[in-house]
Amino acid sequence: MAVDTAAPTAVDLGPATALSCRECGTRFPLGPSFACLECFGPLEIAYDYAGYDAEELRKRIEAGPASIWRYAPLLPVPADVAGKPNLNPGWTPLVKADNLGRELGFTGQLHVKDDSGNPTHSFKDRVVACAIEAARAFEFTTLSCSSTGNLAGAVGAAAARAGFKSCVFIPHDLEQGKVVMAGVYGGELVGIDGNYDDVNRFCSELIGDPAGEGWGFVNVNLRPYYGEGSKTLAFEICEQLGWRLPDQIVIPIASGSQLTKIDKGLQELIKLGLVEDKPYKIFGAQAEGCSPVSAAFKAGRDVIKPVKPDTIAKSLAIGNPADGPYVLDIARRTGGAVEDVTDAEVVEAIKLLARTEGIFAETAGGVTVGVLKKLVETGQLDPSKETVAINTGDGLKTLDAVADAGMTAVIRPTLESFRAAGLATA
């Protein structure tokens, strides 16, 4: 039976009332905690949504700002969050991907939720925006994180805007575009000689050391608040579809938190009466070189066996994903699946999305589109159903993956040279 150890909190984080263990249900006061003291399970935000009228809430959301703060009544943030110094991410396009759909054999509507237009060009701006409000509430002075690249840039930018110090940690061998983007904001950027899992272990040690006093690690001691930012992808997708659930969603997997929180967001919309309840399927996407969740799904296992990442999709290269078991539960509960693709298929998918829809995705987006294609080909995903694929970041961050793309010809500035190159009928 769940134990309630939470006392009324003095911090203002909107409708958030407590931290609740995902495993045993024990509740704790709002604070910079991420693990249950009873069973060591992960903590999540518990809310008080009592008194919300669905129609009034829908109107309030629609009248809100064109950012994730239109959903402030459903997030662990103060009501006046839109007026605070932050990057105001979200409300990114839901693109009708008809050209891509035709190429993949879709008869139902295919959409791409393109999150590359966020302030630092990845979905990580959403999660950091929520984490920084918790950092303010708990009076931290420095923002930090362990990162595969995109999160480091998002933390650096958000800290600069909000007046925090920042010190972020990354594997030393990330793509140069992500290193520059994380370093340009003026905070400390520290490379660790190891992979992401090594970086994450170091950060967990730093939290317990006096050197980390006053530091808010967005994806460690602020993780419950941070994770809630991913729900806004679910909220936006459903609102942009006219307040209804899609039939199928394909989501990339790194730690697995984005996928689990999108499912949580969909469930909250159903419970609040903002969308009509109906079945939906969630599919997870991994690169073959770092596919512990896919391997467990295919083997019918509940336990994720850690792997050493070896893939060009470095933003997804987490060999021991914290939310992996919950991803398995969601995929199985909804009738979805978890699939993986090779690096060559990732590159092919990046080019396919660019060629058909004019969207230049980073390698994580290539994983998602590559898996989407594979799911259709293997019959795991129904192309007659309305489907959303999520692109989490901008291809300008991972240029090396498609470095063979470039000029198709070099000609002299004459019509004769133009025709000789065979371009007159291009």
XYZ file of C-alpha atoms in Angstrom:
426
model
C 0.000 0.000 0.000
C 1.302 3.432 -0.898
C 2.608 5.561 1.964
C 2.111 9.305 2.015
C 5.048 11.036 3.688
C 4.518 14.344 1.892
C 3.819 17.503 3.854
C 2.452 20.710 2.312
C 5.191 22.374 0.299
C 6.296 25.979 0.604
C 7.463 26.254 -2.993
C 5.194 27.484 -5.770
C 5.239 24.965 -8.591
C 1.675 25.404 -9.743
C -0.495 22.272 -9.553
C 2.425 20.073 -8.434
C 1.772 18.829 -4.903
C 4.300 16.099 -4.148
C 6.818 13.607 -5.481
C 5.442 10.101 -5.951
C 7.380 6.867 -6.434
C 6.583 5.198 -9.725
C 7.123 1.771 -8.136
C 5.613 1.800 -4.649
C 3.543 4.998 -4.676
C 5.186 6.543 -1.587
C 4.831 10.319 -1.658
C 7.406 12.882 -0.569
C 7.458 16.686 -0.359
C 8.499 18.601 -3.434
C 12.254 18.955 -3.417
C 15.464 18.150 -5.335
C 15.052 14.370 -5.083
C 14.853 11.690 -7.738
C 14.831 8.315 -5.941
C 12.357 6.848 -3.458
C 13.717 6.449 0.074
C 11.566 3.351 0.556
C 12.343 1.258 -2.556
C 14.805 3.381 -4.622
C 12.277 3.625 -7.458
C 12.149 6.771 -9.630
C 10.114 9.732 -8.404
C 7.504 11.540 -10.493
C 5.430 14.670 -9.993
C 1.988 14.261 -8.422
C -0.599 16.929 -9.225
C -3.835 18.337 -7.912
C -6.031 18.840 -10.972
C -9.237 18.966 -8.933
C -11.739 21.529 -10.070
C -10.542 21.707 -13.663
C -13.398 21.958 -16.147
C -12.396 20.448 -19.484
C -13.994 23.090 -21.697
C -12.692 26.012 -19.647
C -9.223 24.472 -19.492
C -9.189 23.939 -23.254
C -10.113 27.589 -23.860
C -7.471 28.740 -21.388
C -4.803 26.695 -23.156
C -5.809 27.940 -26.612
C -5.620 31.549 -25.392
C -2.143 31.009 -23.954
C 1.266 31.887 -25.388
C 2.714 30.082 -28.407
C 5.082 28.072 -26.234
C 4.944 25.231 -23.733
C 3.671 27.737 -21.171
C 0.172 27.508 -22.679
C 0.140 24.228 -20.693
C 1.339 25.798 -17.430
C -1.826 24.564 -15.604
C -0.613 20.993 -16.304
C 3.087 21.446 -15.446
C 5.207 21.857 -12.274
C 5.708 25.581 -12.833
C 4.286 28.757 -11.277
C 1.313 30.408 -12.965
C 3.417 33.443 -13.957
C 6.131 31.340 -15.635
C 5.671 32.975 -19.056
C 6.784 36.303 -17.598
C 10.065 34.968 -16.193
C 13.373 35.033 -18.108
C 13.425 31.779 -20.061
C 13.733 30.541 -23.636
C 9.986 29.941 -24.144
C 10.354 26.723 -26.161
C 7.632 24.691 -27.819
C 4.636 25.088 -30.115
C 6.725 23.631 -32.938
C 5.153 22.538 -36.243
C 3.219 19.329 -36.764
C 4.032 18.822 -40.439
C 1.704 16.883 -42.744
C 4.307 14.623 -44.330
C 2.386 13.628 -47.455
C 5.467 13.195 -49.653
C 7.204 10.967 -47.119
C 3.961 9.112 -46.532
C 3.555 8.305 -50.232
C 7.124 7.062 -50.427
C 6.624 4.766 -47.435
C 3.241 3.496 -48.625
C 0.977 5.337 -46.197
C -2.704 5.616 -46.994
C -3.454 7.218 -43.630
C -2.112 10.640 -42.644
C 1.540 10.796 -41.632
C 2.820 13.742 -39.597
C 6.288 14.765 -38.451
C 6.441 16.663 -35.174
C 9.473 18.804 -35.965
C 11.150 19.991 -32.766
C 14.254 21.285 -34.520
C 12.833 24.813 -34.353
C 13.257 25.156 -30.596
C 15.657 27.853 -29.319
C 18.727 25.568 -29.243
C 17.323 23.372 -32.026
C 16.298 20.313 -30.033
C 13.461 19.113 -27.825
C 15.763 19.422 -24.799
C 14.712 23.063 -24.447
C 11.325 21.774 -23.232
C 12.687 19.708 -20.375
C 15.252 22.292 -19.308
C 12.559 24.997 -19.189
C 10.660 22.991 -16.570
C 13.802 22.042 -14.650
C 14.942 25.647 -14.388
C 11.698 26.618 -12.633
C 12.412 23.938 -10.030
C 15.985 25.240 -9.737
C 14.606 28.701 -9.005
C 12.161 27.324 -6.435
C 14.889 25.382 -4.616
C 17.334 28.317 -4.781
C 20.100 26.625 -6.746
C 22.817 28.879 -8.125
C 24.371 26.612 -10.779
C 22.700 24.500 -13.455
C 24.390 21.308 -14.550
C 23.773 18.081 -16.441
C 25.273 14.987 -17.958
C 24.640 15.150 -21.678
C 25.088 13.505 -25.054
C 25.174 17.003 -26.553
C 21.755 18.564 -27.045
C 21.017 18.883 -23.338
C 24.351 20.600 -22.703
C 23.443 23.321 -25.195
C 19.933 23.688 -23.794
C 21.221 24.044 -20.231
C 23.906 26.534 -21.259
C 21.424 28.722 -23.112
C 18.696 28.571 -20.466
C 21.173 29.337 -17.682
C 22.518 32.335 -19.583
C 19.019 33.733 -20.110
C 17.903 33.117 -16.517
C 21.058 34.383 -14.811
C 22.352 31.063 -13.497
C 25.912 29.819 -13.616
C 26.301 26.611 -15.601
C 28.713 23.695 -15.687
C 27.802 20.806 -17.966
C 29.500 17.483 -18.642
C 29.725 15.617 -21.944
C 31.646 12.684 -23.456
C 34.875 14.093 -24.896
C 34.226 12.779 -28.426
C 30.871 14.381 -29.308
C 30.102 15.913 -32.698
C 31.886 19.267 -33.035
C 28.645 21.098 -33.826
C 27.198 20.103 -30.466
C 30.409 20.955 -28.615
C 30.470 24.477 -30.081
C 26.774 25.032 -29.433
C 27.151 23.970 -25.804
C 30.256 26.064 -25.253
C 29.200 29.322 -26.868
C 26.918 30.373 -23.995
C 29.830 31.127 -21.674
C 29.361 28.457 -19.010
C 31.781 25.693 -18.117
C 31.783 22.802 -20.608
C 33.691 19.765 -19.365
C 34.579 16.743 -21.493
C 34.810 13.398 -19.730
C 37.122 10.675 -21.032
C 34.403 8.035 -21.386
C 30.910 7.455 -22.744
C 27.633 8.967 -21.544
C 27.124 6.356 -18.838
C 30.542 7.286 -17.397
C 29.545 10.961 -17.469
C 26.267 10.227 -15.707
C 27.975 8.207 -12.961
C 30.392 11.061 -12.343
C 27.559 13.562 -12.005
C 25.787 11.312 -9.490
C 28.974 11.310 -7.394
C 29.328 15.081 -7.655
C 25.815 15.587 -6.251
C 26.879 13.959 -2.986
C 30.106 15.956 -2.720
C 30.512 19.451 -1.177
C 31.812 20.596 -4.578
C 28.280 20.147 -5.924
C 26.587 22.185 -3.192
C 24.003 24.555 -4.684
C 24.005 22.756 -8.035
C 20.851 21.670 -9.793
C 21.529 18.744 -12.121
C 18.556 18.941 -14.448
C 18.548 15.236 -15.311
C 19.568 13.923 -11.889
C 18.360 15.701 -8.730
C 15.858 17.762 -10.759
C 14.883 14.835 -13.001
C 11.210 14.559 -11.895
C 10.568 18.180 -12.959
C 12.786 17.979 -16.042
C 10.953 14.925 -17.377
C 7.591 16.686 -17.297
C 8.701 18.963 -20.139
C 8.421 16.038 -22.560
C 4.685 15.811 -21.840
C 4.273 19.030 -23.801
C 5.053 17.120 -27.001
C 1.966 14.994 -26.342
C -0.098 18.066 -25.455
C 0.909 19.913 -28.630
C 0.379 16.938 -30.921
C -3.149 16.410 -29.644
C -4.054 20.111 -29.713
C -2.626 20.486 -33.229
C -4.724 17.503 -34.329
C -7.849 19.298 -33.111
C -7.790 17.851 -29.577
C -7.616 14.183 -30.490
C -5.180 11.320 -30.057
C -3.146 10.023 -33.002
C -3.365 6.303 -33.720
C 0.390 5.681 -33.674
C 3.493 7.571 -32.491
C 7.145 6.738 -33.242
C 9.592 8.132 -30.663
C 13.391 7.894 -30.392
C 14.852 6.291 -27.263
C 17.900 7.559 -25.374
C 17.151 7.240 -21.642
C 13.537 6.442 -22.553
C 12.184 9.374 -20.538
C 10.720 11.188 -23.542
C 8.671 8.158 -24.567
C 7.368 7.475 -21.066
C 6.415 11.115 -20.514
C 4.627 11.380 -23.856
C 2.523 8.419 -22.791
C 1.930 10.095 -19.413
C 0.857 13.281 -21.181
C -1.628 11.410 -23.356
C -3.090 9.690 -20.310
C -3.463 13.005 -18.484
C -5.314 14.549 -21.424
C -7.705 11.592 -21.394
C -8.312 11.831 -17.640
C -8.912 15.577 -17.850
C -11.441 15.099 -20.643
C -9.434 17.197 -23.098
C -9.354 14.367 -25.653
C -11.635 11.413 -26.275
C -10.207 8.134 -25.041
C -9.287 5.639 -27.745
C -6.545 3.053 -28.334
C -3.165 4.310 -29.512
C 0.146 2.571 -30.136
C 3.584 3.810 -29.126
C 6.712 2.645 -30.930
C 10.286 3.171 -29.745
C 13.244 3.732 -32.069
C 16.904 2.914 -31.421
C 20.128 2.687 -33.412
C 21.439 -0.853 -33.777
C 24.750 0.181 -32.195
C 22.966 1.138 -28.972
C 19.754 -0.864 -28.810
C 19.388 -2.449 -25.364
C 15.653 -1.705 -25.186
C 14.974 -3.045 -28.662
C 16.950 -6.205 -27.860
C 14.942 -6.757 -24.678
C 11.647 -6.182 -26.481
C 12.467 -8.641 -29.234
C 13.675 -11.251 -26.737
C 10.575 -10.873 -24.578
C 12.682 -9.818 -21.595
C 11.722 -7.331 -18.858
C 15.336 -6.623 -17.912
C 17.514 -4.255 -19.936
C 21.068 -5.537 -20.429
C 23.470 -2.574 -20.634
C 25.578 -2.219 -23.785
C 28.589 -0.182 -24.856
C 27.318 2.315 -27.458
C 28.778 2.247 -30.957
C 26.654 4.368 -33.298
C 26.676 7.661 -35.168
C 23.440 8.535 -33.316
C 25.350 9.876 -30.336
C 22.400 11.777 -28.882
C 20.740 8.378 -28.332
C 23.912 6.593 -27.183
C 22.893 5.663 -23.646
C 23.881 2.075 -23.011
C 22.013 1.736 -19.716
C 18.757 3.684 -20.203
C 17.083 4.511 -16.897
C 13.520 4.329 -18.238
C 14.110 1.286 -20.420
C 11.862 -1.090 -18.448
C 9.014 1.427 -18.518
C 9.414 1.806 -22.291
C 8.942 -1.952 -22.610
C 5.792 -1.770 -20.497
C 4.304 1.028 -22.615
C 5.145 -0.574 -25.957
C 3.558 -3.831 -24.844
C 0.544 -2.205 -23.165
C -0.315 -0.116 -26.211
C 0.379 -2.832 -28.783
C 3.406 -1.026 -30.175
C 6.992 -2.217 -30.541
C 10.635 -1.213 -30.143
C 12.798 -1.513 -33.255
C 16.298 -0.546 -34.344
C 18.141 0.376 -37.553
C 21.761 0.356 -38.707
C 23.876 3.491 -39.047
C 23.615 3.171 -42.829
C 19.822 3.152 -42.530
C 20.018 6.205 -40.265
C 21.900 8.162 -42.930
C 19.498 6.988 -45.634
C 16.536 8.108 -43.506
C 18.025 11.567 -42.848
C 18.324 12.069 -46.591
C 14.857 10.623 -47.215
C 13.191 13.065 -44.809
C 15.178 15.977 -46.242
C 14.390 15.010 -49.829
C 10.655 14.451 -49.279
C 9.706 17.072 -46.683
C 12.539 19.603 -46.554
C 13.264 18.717 -42.921
C 16.945 18.253 -42.073
C 17.041 15.982 -39.038
C 19.982 15.105 -36.861
C 20.914 11.455 -36.441
C 18.216 10.858 -33.819
C 15.608 11.920 -36.369
C 17.215 9.570 -38.845
C 16.755 6.765 -36.335
C 13.063 7.628 -35.943
C 12.345 7.826 -39.681
C 14.454 4.752 -40.371
C 12.512 2.785 -37.776
C 9.222 4.151 -39.127
C 10.161 2.803 -42.554
C 11.184 -0.555 -41.101
C 8.000 -0.862 -39.026
C 5.901 -0.376 -42.159
C 7.964 -2.870 -44.148
C 7.726 -5.515 -41.424
C 4.004 -4.987 -40.865
C 4.396 -3.860 -37.252
C 2.917 -0.405 -37.961
C -0.305 0.127 -39.898
C 0.196 2.674 -42.726
C -3.566 3.194 -42.982
C -3.632 4.764 -39.494
C -2.847 8.365 -38.543
C 0.780 8.360 -37.423
C 3.165 10.885 -35.867
C 6.961 10.550 -36.053
C 9.016 12.832 -33.813
C 12.111 14.665 -35.042
C 13.943 15.842 -31.952
C 16.756 17.954 -33.402
C 18.426 19.873 -36.227
C 20.720 18.179 -38.746
C 23.155 21.080 -38.610
C 24.380 19.536 -35.351
C 25.393 16.246 -36.983
C 26.761 17.295 -40.370
C 29.398 14.549 -40.425
C 26.679 11.921 -40.814
C 25.770 13.242 -44.269
C 29.118 14.732 -45.268
C 28.877 13.083 -48.682
C 26.011 15.412 -49.589
C 27.077 18.528 -51.443
C 27.485 20.092 -54.851
C 26.178 18.004 -57.732
C 28.341 19.851 -60.272
C 30.898 22.629 -60.635
C 30.479 24.609 -63.870
C 31.770 27.746 -65.500
C 29.364 30.715 -65.436
C 28.090 30.074 -68.972
C 24.966 28.515 -70.448
C 27.172 26.226 -72.523
C 28.786 24.815 -69.390
C 25.369 24.532 -67.715
C 23.996 22.488 -70.610
C 27.134 20.375 -70.889
C 26.729 19.330 -67.263
C 23.283 17.937 -68.074
C 21.521 20.448 -65.853
C 19.226 21.957 -68.480
C 16.638 19.241 -67.873
C 17.155 18.973 -64.089
